[in-house]
Amino acid sequence: MLNDLQLNNILEDFDIAYWKINLLTKEISWSDHFEALVGTPPTEESLFEHFMTNVLHKDYRYDYRVAFENLTLGSENLNQEIRLKLKNDKFRWFECRNLKRKDSNNIETAVLLFVNIHQSKRDQYTIEENFFYYRETAEMTTTGGWYIDITTKSIYWDDVTKKILDCPKDFNPDYDKRLQFYASEHQEQANSIFEKCEKYGIPFKTELKMVTLYGREFWVQATGKPVYNEEQQIIGIRGVLQNIDENKSNELNLQNSLDIIAAQNSRLFNFAHVVSHNLRSHSSNLSLVVQLLNEAKNSQDKIDLIENVEDISVNLDAAISRLNDMVSHQTLLKKERTLVSFKQSLDIVISSASSLINRESAKIIAEFKALKEISYIPEYLESILLNLITNAIRYKQPGRVPVIFIQTYSVNDQNFMEISDNGIGIDLDQYGDKMFGMYKTFHSNPDAKGIGLFITKNQVETMGGSISVTSTVNIGTTFKIKF
């Protein structure tokens, strides 16, 4: 049997204070460590009442008194989490539980242990608080989390994701049937982005049309990135999806309106140009005839000039008729383009950049099945590919083989090309508004001139398209070109 000195030494080693309670006399004695924590009690007051009044937090006094009385009556054990006021006037969390034993005189005693659990309690509250804010934020923004375990071929959805897809909370998604939750026209795109992320570590941030469990279609913004183990092997994909159906519908309607307005403005500009060009000569001729009429000396000269007015009138009427035909058929001025093969353009670029590609052992994977060719200026397409591919190789992640994935596809009759890499990425929060500026560089590289992306953007926009970028630092970058 341990004596008081041995018990005190052992418990102090584990930062545990204690009481000894004589269950017959109800007499209490505090350990030195307990007194060191809460301070020395006054001699004229009982230890228990001093503890209840001055040490124990008021929220726990009633329950603790009841539990303590039950303990002294031997009816049940005491095990509670309580807050105690230390001698520095700060409250800390302790777990109070009893340890029964009999002393050498066979007088039954109880030992109450006070274990400091303040740090673990704070950690618990922090986790609960963070989870609360996460859950509330996810609910308010309709943003759900998901995870794909590549090794076990299993999928995890949180409750918000299940709610977005109209699934019950006990629903378990089937890995082999995952594409059923994507609209038919977006299934190939969804399969491609997940496959690229799984095989090559290419992150993604894209907009897709999904389908709920009951067949309702809606738009989401899906973001995903690879999860690596210590050996830099991809073991999973983690991401979020946000319901953007209302915003997307408004965006599509707005874009449609803007496209109509832009087309109308273009037609008006072209029409104004043609009107100015075609009518200028007729108005000049008419002004000249009026001037000659005013200067004519006799009636015959004036009659001859009036015949000229008649000719001008006929020509003017014919010009106006042609302009009317232009408006009716919405004739626009267009650039000269040719049908360009993506594969042939890429072959030319790979050949011209072969030394850089071979030096870095870069892998270039291309998928042109969905869109093999496009009406474009060949030199522009080659220049765009060259700039983006060489950038991806120059700004590779140290220790990681550069992988560039190029894909073309069509969505709603709109053509796209994406060029993704697994390089060092770009901090878009810091540099996003400067991405395509002239002489802008974002990494230390002796070959960086700061004009490549500027030229690329101008070439894309000259052809009537647009270019956007998504990037994650240390994961990779994706450039998306809308033709």
GROMACS .gro file of C-alpha atoms in nm, residues 269-286 312-327 331 333:
model
   36
  269PHE     CA    1  -1.935   5.063  -8.662
  270ASN     CA    2  -1.883   4.878  -8.988
  271PHE     CA    3  -2.198   5.025  -9.133
  272ALA     CA    4  -2.093   5.377  -9.034
  273HIS     CA    5  -1.755   5.318  -9.197
  274VAL     CA    6  -1.912   5.197  -9.520
  275VAL     CA    7  -2.171   5.478  -9.519
  276SER     CA    8  -1.901   5.737  -9.475
  277HIS     CA    9  -1.693   5.586  -9.755
  278ASN     CA   10  -1.975   5.523 -10.005
  279LEU     CA   11  -2.170   5.844  -9.962
  280ARG     CA   12  -1.879   6.084  -9.942
  281SER     CA   13  -1.817   6.089 -10.320
  282HIS     CA   14  -2.185   6.142 -10.399
  283SER     CA   15  -2.221   6.426 -10.151
  284SER     CA   16  -1.904   6.588 -10.287
  285ASN     CA   17  -2.035   6.567 -10.644
  286LEU     CA   18  -2.368   6.712 -10.540
  312ILE     CA   19  -2.593   6.179 -10.899
  313SER     CA   20  -2.941   6.105 -10.765
  314VAL     CA   21  -2.953   5.766 -10.942
  315ASN     CA   22  -2.608   5.671 -10.815
  316LEU     CA   23  -2.694   5.787 -10.463
  317ASP     CA   24  -3.012   5.580 -10.464
  318ALA     CA   25  -2.815   5.273 -10.579
  319ALA     CA   26  -2.556   5.326 -10.301
  320ILE     CA   27  -2.827   5.356 -10.038
  321SER     CA   28  -2.988   5.039 -10.172
  322ARG     CA   29  -2.661   4.850 -10.137
  323LEU     CA   30  -2.619   4.979  -9.783
  324ASN     CA   31  -2.970   4.859  -9.703
  325ASP     CA   32  -2.875   4.513  -9.833
  326MET     CA   33  -2.572   4.515  -9.603
  327VAL     CA   34  -2.789   4.590  -9.301
  331THR     CA   35  -2.250   4.180  -9.343
  333LEU     CA   36  -1.578   4.261  -9.194
   0.00000   0.00000   0.00000
